[in-house]
Each structure stands twice: as C-alpha cells, then as structure tokens.
C-alpha cells in the first residue's frame, strides 16, 4: 500500500490482532517487527531476496519425494514380520473404513505441505524473474492460512510414541523413508520461518491501495476500525472498508468485526465439546492378541502406559489428548465471553492466551497419528494386530474443529475500540514498531 506521499522507506501497517495502526520503517536484512501494543509479529525477518526461501523449499520438496521411495518402518514378532511404506499408514485406515482419517493423515503430513512447497517455489521463481505469473495472487492468498495445518512435525512425534509403545513387544526397524521424512519436516519448518511475506507480496502484487489523502488523515492513536480501516489477513494490506469487504490488492473477502463471528466460534466449541464425549467413551484402538481383542480408550491407554512404567509417553498422551483439548475449549470459551461482554482489562494477557491456544492445538493430533501408525505397522496375523477404534474419528474431529474455532476468533474484539485510553506505558505511537 504504498502510499503515494509516504516516504519510500516506511509503510502503513494495521495490527491484525489488536487493530493498532503503525508505520513500518525499512527493515535491515534479518530484522523483524512486532506490534508495540499486543506484541504480534507484524513483519517477519526481512530477506534480501527470495533466493534462500527458494533453496530451502526446493530441498524440502526433494526430500518429500524421497519419503515415497523407500520403506518407512518394519515390524516383526516371533518370526512374523511386516514392512510398511509411508502410504500404507493411510491405506490401512482406508481398509478399516476410516476414509476421512486417511484423507486427514495424507493432507496434513504430505498433501498440504506439497501444495505449500510447490506454490512457494512457483511464487519465488516468478518474483525472482520479475514476472507476473498466472494465478500467483490466488496461490499466495491461500498459502499462509495453510501453515497451521502442516503437521509433519506432529506426525514424527506420533511415530516415536507409537514405536515406544510397541518396542517391548516386537523388533522394530526404521527405514530410509522415515529418515527422509524427518529431514523433510525440518526443511519444511525452516522454509516457513524464512518466508518474508511482505517482500514476497510486494513482488507478486505491487501496492497502491490507500490514497494519499487517506494516509495524510490517519490518526495513529486510534484503532483501524474507528477510521474505517481493515487489514487483509492474506497480504497484510490495510484498506478502507468497502461494501464487498474485499481487499483491493488480493481480492480476498473479509469478515467485519462483530458478534456474529463470536457466535460461530461458540457453535464450533459446542460441537467440539459434544464430540469429545464419544472420543473418550469409545475405544481409540483395540489390540488383538491370539484372536482376543482388547479395546482401549484414550484414558485407558494412558493408564496402561503408566502401569507398564512408560511414564514419559503416558504423560505426552495425557497432555496431548486430555489436557490440551479441554484447556483449549475452556480458554476459547473464556475469550468468547470476554469479547461478548467487552472485558477489556488485561487485553494483552488474553491475547497471549489466545496465541498459546492457537499454537498448541495441532499437537493434540499426536494420538490420531499414533493410532494410524500402530494400525498399519502391527500386522502379525492372528498372533498380534492393532485396529483403530471409532474414538479416533471423533477425537480427530475435536482437534480439527477446535483448530477452526481458534482461527475464527477475532482477537481485535478483546481490545478497547476507541484506543484513546491505552494505559500501556510501553506504547509509543510515534515509534510504533520496534525491530526485534
Ligand atoms: Zn497489535
Ligand atoms: Zn489482501
């Protein structure tokens, strides 16, 4: 949004978490910026060009290809063995008639990450060549919201938990594909910490949406909403609220501030709470030993692990499957109440609580991944087998729905709308952005 008369070295930004207006000075390479009021990361570490991001994304994509070239894990007990590839984990879920779980597993561990990596490579190549590639704006718009759904790191923890659970029962061998998966996961994490969205968007769609007279009238002590400004969640451009609620730069449609949004979050939280009941009542997996099935609920699994002396793993499952979902629902309900009733005290603490809730929610998926791995790996005929149970489906739904609930919540509702009474002494409207 470069502003026709603003100095070329600075630009107007609007914090998407507290609606504070600020200017962003020119960032030196490696310098990032935070909102001075809510400490939201408004600008990532500046990159000189897209070369580094491109190199890491290419390396991650190549490693992802290698995941499918070798065996993932192998298992043997009393002479009966079974080797699985990465795709077998999804295939066995299909075999147990859980197609939605198979799709969720493939999408979060390889499908969406592959889309993310290839789209990013395409965008970086376009920006590097200075070319306007077809579809670049649409791709850039969907990439950032994908980031919480890339769960290869959660999957690795799930595999490790699954292996520790069965290591006493059988011989386990780690295949080259698992090593490739770990390397791919590290490269993927490094790639999305490197993406400088501000520079990338400047290369994809040059700015120019705020008129000079609007910029000249901006009051940096007031919220964006009170000046009819809104921030685009895809390209971070502030724009004047228009009847279509579309960002003029990338055409993404936006929700306005309002209570209807809180109702949506409430509805999702209630749905998650209802689904959490079958997730705990029904077995999440059942172990069949010599024809005898032993179903196990989430709590039963934790107790079983603790009784067997695997305290660290019992603790991981307890935190990921019980503590995290419940505290997430309680925290989000508290934030919805605060937004609805205008409890503006300690807005910074509430915003921090929101960020923690948003960050940790995806780790609850560990137990679903454990079930997928055990179900496809432990296949020794009548001797021993593990089947996924119906609770895996409802538990996965709880995790996905609570993640969507967190994403639908608008943290700007936690902050006083007028902003003139900001009591935070650290806030300096004339130096709004402090480089990291
Ligand atoms: Zn802020
Ligand atoms: Zn936009």
Coordinates of C-alpha atoms and ligand atoms in Angstrom, one line a residue:
X1 CA 0.0 0.0 0.0
X2 CA 2.4 2.3 -0.6
X3 CA 1.2 5.4 -0.1
X4 CA 1.7 7.9 -2.8
X5 CA 3.2 10.5 -0.5
X6 CA 4.7 8.4 2.3
X7 CA 8.4 8.1 2.5
X8 CA 9.6 5.2 0.4
X9 CA 11.4 3.8 3.5
X10 CA 8.2 3.3 5.6
X11 CA 4.7 1.9 5.1
X12 CA 1.4 1.9 7.0
X13 CA 0.5 -1.3 8.8
X14 CA -2.5 -2.3 10.8
X15 CA -2.1 -5.0 13.5
X16 CA -4.4 -7.9 12.7
X17 CA -4.6 -8.9 16.4
X18 CA -5.3 -5.5 18.2
X19 CA -6.2 -3.2 15.3
X20 CA -3.4 -0.7 16.1
X21 CA -2.2 1.5 13.3
X22 CA 1.5 1.9 12.9
X23 CA 4.3 2.6 10.4
X24 CA 6.9 0.1 9.5
X25 CA 10.3 1.5 8.9
X26 CA 12.6 -0.1 6.3
X27 CA 13.8 -3.4 7.8
X28 CA 17.5 -4.3 7.5
X29 CA 18.1 -8.0 6.4
X30 CA 17.2 -10.3 9.3
X31 CA 15.2 -7.6 11.2
X32 CA 11.6 -8.4 12.1
X33 CA 8.9 -6.2 13.7
X34 CA 6.3 -6.6 16.5
X35 CA 3.2 -4.6 17.3
X36 CA 4.2 -2.3 20.2
X37 CA 0.8 -2.8 21.9
X38 CA 0.0 -6.6 21.6
X39 CA 3.5 -7.8 20.5
X40 CA 2.0 -9.5 17.5
X41 CA 4.7 -10.4 14.9
X42 CA 3.6 -7.9 12.2
X43 CA 6.6 -8.3 9.9
X44 CA 8.8 -11.4 9.5
X45 CA 12.6 -11.2 9.4
X46 CA 13.4 -9.3 6.2
X47 CA 15.2 -11.3 3.4
X48 CA 17.5 -9.6 0.9
X49 CA 15.7 -11.7 -1.9
X50 CA 13.7 -14.8 -2.3
X51 CA 16.8 -17.0 -3.1
X52 CA 17.2 -18.5 0.4
X53 CA 13.5 -19.3 0.7
X54 CA 13.6 -20.9 -2.8
X55 CA 16.6 -23.0 -2.0
X56 CA 15.1 -24.4 1.3
X57 CA 11.7 -25.0 -0.3
X58 CA 13.3 -27.0 -3.2
X59 CA 15.4 -29.1 -0.7
X60 CA 12.2 -29.8 1.3
X61 CA 10.3 -30.8 -1.9
X62 CA 13.1 -33.2 -3.0
X63 CA 13.2 -34.8 0.5
X64 CA 9.4 -35.1 0.4
X65 CA 9.7 -37.1 -2.9
X66 CA 12.2 -39.5 -1.2
X67 CA 9.7 -40.3 1.5
X68 CA 7.8 -42.4 -1.1
X69 CA 10.9 -44.2 -2.5
X70 CA 11.8 -46.4 0.5
X71 CA 10.3 -48.4 3.4
X72 CA 9.1 -46.4 6.3
X73 CA 9.1 -48.9 9.2
X74 CA 9.2 -52.7 9.7
X75 CA 7.9 -54.8 12.5
X76 CA 8.5 -58.5 13.4
X77 CA 7.4 -60.7 16.3
X78 CA 8.2 -64.4 16.7
X79 CA 9.2 -64.7 13.1
X80 CA 6.1 -63.0 11.6
X81 CA 7.0 -59.7 10.1
X82 CA 5.5 -56.8 8.2
X83 CA 7.1 -53.8 6.5
X84 CA 5.2 -50.6 5.8
X85 CA 5.7 -47.7 3.4
X86 CA 4.5 -44.2 4.3
X87 CA 1.4 -44.6 2.2
X88 CA 0.4 -47.9 4.0
X89 CA -0.5 -45.8 7.1
X90 CA -3.3 -44.1 5.1
X91 CA -4.1 -47.3 3.2
X92 CA -4.7 -49.3 6.4
X93 CA -7.1 -46.6 7.7
X94 CA -9.0 -46.9 4.4
X95 CA -9.0 -50.7 5.0
X96 CA -10.6 -50.2 8.4
X97 CA -13.3 -47.9 6.7
X98 CA -12.0 -44.7 8.1
X99 CA -11.5 -42.7 4.8
X100 CA -11.8 -39.3 6.5
X101 CA -8.9 -40.2 8.8
X102 CA -6.9 -41.4 5.8
X103 CA -7.5 -38.1 4.0
X104 CA -6.7 -36.1 7.1
X105 CA -3.4 -38.0 7.6
X106 CA -2.3 -37.6 4.0
X107 CA -3.5 -34.0 3.7
X108 CA -1.7 -32.8 6.9
X109 CA 1.5 -34.7 6.5
X110 CA 2.2 -34.6 2.8
X111 CA -0.6 -33.2 0.7
X112 CA -0.9 -29.7 2.0
X113 CA 2.9 -29.4 2.6
X114 CA 3.5 -30.4 -1.0
X115 CA 0.9 -27.8 -2.2
X116 CA 2.6 -25.2 0.1
X117 CA 6.1 -26.0 -1.2
X118 CA 5.3 -26.1 -4.9
X119 CA 3.2 -23.0 -4.7
X120 CA 6.0 -21.2 -2.8
X121 CA 8.6 -22.3 -5.4
X122 CA 6.4 -21.1 -8.2
X123 CA 5.9 -17.7 -6.5
X124 CA 9.6 -17.3 -5.7
X125 CA 10.6 -18.1 -9.3
X126 CA 8.0 -15.5 -10.5
X127 CA 9.3 -12.8 -8.1
X128 CA 12.9 -13.6 -8.9
X129 CA 12.2 -13.3 -12.7
X130 CA 10.2 -10.2 -12.1
X131 CA 7.3 -11.9 -14.0
X132 CA 3.6 -11.8 -13.2
X133 CA 2.8 -15.5 -13.3
X134 CA -0.8 -16.6 -13.8
X135 CA -2.6 -17.5 -10.6
X136 CA 0.1 -16.1 -8.3
X137 CA -2.2 -13.9 -6.3
X138 CA -4.7 -16.7 -5.6
X139 CA -1.9 -19.1 -4.6
X140 CA -0.2 -16.5 -2.3
X141 CA -3.6 -15.9 -0.7
X142 CA -4.1 -19.5 0.3
X143 CA -0.6 -20.3 1.4
X144 CA -0.4 -18.5 4.8
X145 CA -3.7 -19.9 6.2
X146 CA -2.3 -23.4 5.4
X147 CA 0.6 -23.1 7.8
X148 CA -1.1 -24.4 11.0
X149 CA -2.3 -27.4 9.0
X150 CA 1.2 -28.6 8.0
X151 CA 1.7 -31.3 10.7
X152 CA 4.7 -33.3 9.6
X153 CA 6.4 -32.4 13.0
X154 CA 3.4 -33.7 15.0
X155 CA 3.4 -36.8 12.9
X156 CA 7.1 -37.5 13.8
X157 CA 6.3 -37.3 17.5
X158 CA 3.3 -39.6 16.8
X159 CA 5.6 -42.2 15.2
X160 CA 8.0 -42.0 18.1
X161 CA 5.3 -42.5 20.6
X162 CA 3.9 -45.5 18.6
X163 CA 7.4 -47.0 18.4
X164 CA 7.9 -46.7 22.2
X165 CA 4.5 -48.3 22.8
X166 CA 5.4 -51.4 20.9
X167 CA 9.1 -51.7 21.2
X168 CA 8.9 -54.2 24.1
X169 CA 6.5 -56.4 22.0
X170 CA 8.4 -56.7 18.8
X171 CA 11.5 -55.9 16.8
X172 CA 11.2 -52.6 15.0
X173 CA 13.4 -51.3 12.2
X174 CA 13.5 -47.8 11.0
X175 CA 13.5 -47.4 7.2
X176 CA 15.2 -44.8 5.0
X177 CA 11.8 -43.3 4.3
X178 CA 11.4 -42.3 8.0
X179 CA 14.8 -40.6 8.0
X180 CA 13.8 -38.8 4.8
X181 CA 10.5 -37.8 6.4
X182 CA 12.4 -36.3 9.5
X183 CA 14.8 -34.3 7.2
X184 CA 11.8 -33.1 5.1
X185 CA 10.0 -32.0 8.2
X186 CA 13.0 -29.9 9.4
X187 CA 13.4 -28.4 6.0
X188 CA 9.7 -27.5 5.8
X189 CA 9.8 -25.8 9.2
X190 CA 12.9 -23.9 8.2
X191 CA 11.2 -22.9 4.9
X192 CA 8.2 -21.3 6.5
X193 CA 10.3 -19.4 9.1
X194 CA 12.2 -17.9 6.2
X195 CA 9.3 -16.6 4.1
X196 CA 9.2 -12.8 4.2
X197 CA 5.6 -12.3 3.2
X198 CA 5.9 -8.5 3.0
X199 CA 8.7 -8.7 0.3
X200 CA 7.0 -11.7 -1.4
X201 CA 3.7 -9.9 -1.7
X202 CA 5.5 -6.7 -3.0
X203 CA 6.9 -8.9 -5.8
X204 CA 3.6 -10.6 -6.6
X205 CA 1.2 -7.6 -6.5
X206 CA 2.7 -4.1 -6.0
X207 CA 0.9 -2.0 -3.6
X208 CA -1.1 1.2 -4.0
X209 CA -4.5 0.8 -2.3
X210 CA -4.5 3.7 0.2
X211 CA -4.9 7.1 -1.4
X212 CA -2.5 9.9 -0.3
X213 CA -5.3 11.9 1.2
X214 CA -6.4 8.9 3.4
X215 CA -2.8 8.4 4.5
X216 CA -2.4 12.1 5.4
X217 CA -5.5 11.9 7.6
X218 CA -4.6 8.8 9.5
X219 CA -4.5 9.1 13.3
X220 CA -2.0 6.6 14.7
X221 CA -3.5 6.8 18.2
X222 CA -6.8 5.4 17.1
X223 CA -7.8 1.9 16.0
X224 CA -8.1 1.0 12.4
X225 CA -11.9 0.3 12.7
X226 CA -12.6 3.8 14.1
X227 CA -11.1 5.1 10.8
X228 CA -13.0 2.6 8.6
X229 CA -9.8 0.7 8.0
X230 CA -9.4 -3.1 7.9
X231 CA -6.4 -5.3 7.4
X232 CA -6.2 -8.0 4.8
X233 CA -5.3 -11.4 6.5
X234 CA -3.7 -12.7 3.4
X235 CA -1.5 -9.8 2.2
X236 CA -1.4 -7.6 5.4
X237 CA -2.6 -4.6 3.5
X238 CA -4.7 -2.0 5.3
X239 CA -7.7 -0.9 3.2
X240 CA -10.8 1.3 3.5
X241 CA -13.8 -0.9 4.4
X242 CA -15.9 -1.3 1.2
X243 CA -19.3 -2.8 0.7
X244 CA -17.9 -6.0 -0.7
X245 CA -15.4 -6.5 2.2
X246 CA -12.7 -7.4 -0.3
X247 CA -9.1 -6.5 -0.1
X248 CA -8.3 -4.3 -3.2
X249 CA -4.9 -5.8 -3.5
X250 CA -5.5 -9.5 -3.5
X251 CA -9.4 -9.6 -3.6
X252 CA -9.7 -11.8 -0.5
X253 CA -13.1 -11.4 1.2
X254 CA -13.1 -10.4 4.9
X255 CA -15.3 -10.7 7.9
X256 CA -16.1 -7.4 9.6
X257 CA -15.8 -7.0 13.4
X258 CA -18.9 -8.2 15.1
X259 CA -20.7 -10.5 17.5
X260 CA -21.8 -12.9 14.7
X261 CA -18.2 -14.0 14.5
X262 CA -18.2 -14.9 18.2
X263 CA -21.4 -17.0 17.6
X264 CA -19.6 -19.0 15.0
X265 CA -16.7 -19.7 17.5
X266 CA -19.2 -20.7 20.2
X267 CA -21.0 -23.1 17.8
X268 CA -17.7 -24.8 16.9
X269 CA -16.7 -25.0 20.6
X270 CA -20.1 -26.7 21.5
X271 CA -19.6 -29.1 18.6
X272 CA -16.1 -30.0 19.8
X273 CA -17.4 -30.5 23.3
X274 CA -20.1 -32.9 22.1
X275 CA -17.7 -34.9 20.0
X276 CA -15.3 -35.1 22.9
X277 CA -17.7 -37.4 24.7
X278 CA -17.6 -40.3 22.2
X279 CA -13.9 -39.6 21.8
X280 CA -13.5 -40.7 25.4
X281 CA -16.3 -43.3 25.8
X282 CA -15.4 -45.4 22.7
X283 CA -12.1 -47.3 22.2
X284 CA -9.5 -45.4 20.2
X285 CA -7.8 -48.7 19.3
X286 CA -8.0 -52.3 20.1
X287 CA -5.2 -54.8 20.3
X288 CA -5.9 -58.3 19.1
X289 CA -3.6 -61.0 20.6
X290 CA -4.2 -64.6 19.6
X291 CA -7.8 -63.8 18.5
X292 CA -8.7 -62.0 21.7
X293 CA -9.5 -58.3 21.3
X294 CA -8.6 -55.8 24.0
X295 CA -10.2 -52.4 23.3
X296 CA -8.6 -49.3 24.8
X297 CA -10.0 -45.8 25.4
X298 CA -7.8 -42.7 25.5
X299 CA -7.7 -42.7 29.3
X300 CA -7.3 -46.5 29.3
X301 CA -4.2 -46.1 27.1
X302 CA -2.7 -43.6 29.4
X303 CA -3.3 -45.8 32.5
X304 CA -1.9 -48.8 30.6
X305 CA 1.3 -47.0 29.7
X306 CA 1.8 -45.6 33.2
X307 CA 1.2 -49.1 34.7
X308 CA 3.8 -50.5 32.3
X309 CA 6.3 -47.9 33.5
X310 CA 6.3 -45.8 30.4
X311 CA 5.7 -42.6 32.3
X312 CA 7.1 -40.1 29.8
X313 CA 4.9 -41.4 27.0
X314 CA 1.9 -41.7 29.3
X315 CA 2.5 -38.0 30.1
X316 CA 2.8 -37.0 26.4
X317 CA -0.5 -38.7 25.5
X318 CA -2.2 -37.4 28.7
X319 CA -1.2 -33.8 27.9
X320 CA -1.9 -34.0 24.1
X321 CA -5.2 -35.9 24.3
X322 CA -6.8 -34.7 27.5
X323 CA -5.1 -31.5 28.9
X324 CA -4.7 -29.7 25.6
X325 CA -8.3 -30.2 24.1
X326 CA -10.0 -29.4 27.4
X327 CA -7.9 -26.4 28.2
X328 CA -8.3 -25.2 24.6
X329 CA -12.1 -25.4 24.8
X330 CA -12.2 -23.6 28.3
X331 CA -9.7 -20.9 27.1
X332 CA -11.6 -20.2 23.9
X333 CA -14.9 -20.1 25.8
X334 CA -13.4 -17.6 28.3
X335 CA -12.1 -15.4 25.3
X336 CA -15.5 -15.5 23.7
X337 CA -17.2 -14.3 26.9
X338 CA -14.5 -11.6 27.2
X339 CA -15.2 -10.5 23.6
X340 CA -19.0 -10.6 24.0
X341 CA -19.2 -8.7 27.3
X342 CA -16.4 -6.3 26.5
X343 CA -14.0 -7.3 29.3
X344 CA -11.1 -5.1 28.1
X345 CA -8.9 -5.4 31.2
X346 CA -5.7 -7.3 30.7
X347 CA -6.3 -7.5 26.9
X348 CA -2.6 -8.3 26.4
X349 CA -2.8 -11.4 28.7
X350 CA -5.9 -12.5 26.9
X351 CA -4.3 -12.1 23.5
X352 CA -1.3 -14.1 24.8
X353 CA -3.6 -16.8 26.0
X354 CA -5.2 -16.9 22.5
X355 CA -1.8 -17.3 20.8
X356 CA -0.8 -20.2 23.1
X357 CA -4.2 -21.9 22.4
X358 CA -3.8 -21.4 18.7
X359 CA -0.2 -22.7 18.7
X360 CA -0.6 -25.9 20.8
X361 CA -4.0 -27.1 19.4
X362 CA -2.4 -29.0 16.5
X363 CA -0.3 -31.1 18.9
X364 CA -3.4 -33.0 20.0
X365 CA -3.3 -34.8 16.7
X366 CA -0.4 -37.0 18.1
X367 CA -2.8 -39.7 19.3
X368 CA -4.6 -39.9 15.9
X369 CA -1.2 -40.4 14.2
X370 CA -0.2 -43.0 16.8
X371 CA -3.3 -45.0 16.0
X372 CA -2.7 -44.7 12.2
X373 CA 0.9 -45.9 12.6
X374 CA 0.1 -48.8 15.0
X375 CA -2.9 -49.9 12.8
X376 CA -0.7 -50.2 9.7
X377 CA 2.5 -51.4 11.4
X378 CA 1.3 -54.0 13.8
X379 CA 0.0 -56.7 11.4
X380 CA 1.1 -60.1 12.5
X381 CA -2.0 -62.1 11.6
X382 CA -3.7 -63.9 14.4
X383 CA -0.6 -63.5 16.6
X384 CA -1.0 -59.8 17.1
X385 CA -2.7 -56.9 15.4
X386 CA -3.9 -53.4 16.3
X387 CA -7.1 -51.9 14.9
X388 CA -8.2 -48.2 15.1
X389 CA -11.4 -47.6 17.1
X390 CA -14.3 -45.2 16.5
X391 CA -12.9 -42.8 19.1
X392 CA -10.0 -42.0 16.7
X393 CA -12.5 -40.4 14.3
X394 CA -14.4 -38.3 16.9
X395 CA -11.1 -37.3 18.5
X396 CA -9.7 -36.1 15.2
X397 CA -12.9 -34.1 14.6
X398 CA -12.4 -32.5 18.1
X399 CA -8.9 -31.4 17.1
X400 CA -9.9 -30.1 13.7
X401 CA -13.0 -28.3 15.0
X402 CA -11.1 -26.6 17.9
X403 CA -8.4 -25.5 15.5
X404 CA -11.0 -23.9 13.2
X405 CA -12.7 -22.3 16.3
X406 CA -9.4 -20.7 17.2
X407 CA -8.9 -19.5 13.6
X408 CA -12.4 -17.9 13.5
X409 CA -11.9 -15.9 16.7
X410 CA -11.2 -12.2 16.2
X411 CA -8.7 -11.0 18.8
X412 CA -9.5 -7.4 17.9
X413 CA -12.7 -7.8 20.0
X414 CA -10.5 -8.1 23.1
X415 CA -9.1 -4.6 22.7
X416 CA -10.9 -1.4 23.6
X417 CA -12.2 0.0 20.3
X418 CA -11.5 3.7 20.9
X419 CA -7.9 3.3 22.0
X420 CA -7.6 6.8 23.4
X421 CA -7.4 5.3 26.9
X422 CA -4.5 3.0 26.2
X423 CA -2.7 2.7 29.5
X424 CA 0.2 0.6 28.3
X425 CA 3.2 2.8 29.2
X426 CA 5.4 0.9 26.7
X427 CA 3.2 2.1 23.8
X428 CA 4.8 4.9 21.7
X429 CA 2.6 5.8 18.8
X430 CA 5.3 7.8 17.2
X431 CA 7.7 4.8 17.2
X432 CA 5.2 2.1 16.8
X433 CA 7.3 -0.7 15.5
X434 CA 10.3 -1.9 17.4
X435 CA 12.7 -4.1 15.4
X436 CA 13.5 -7.4 17.1
Ligands
LIG1 ZN1 -1.2 -5.4 17.9
LIG2 ZN1 -5.1 -8.7 0.5

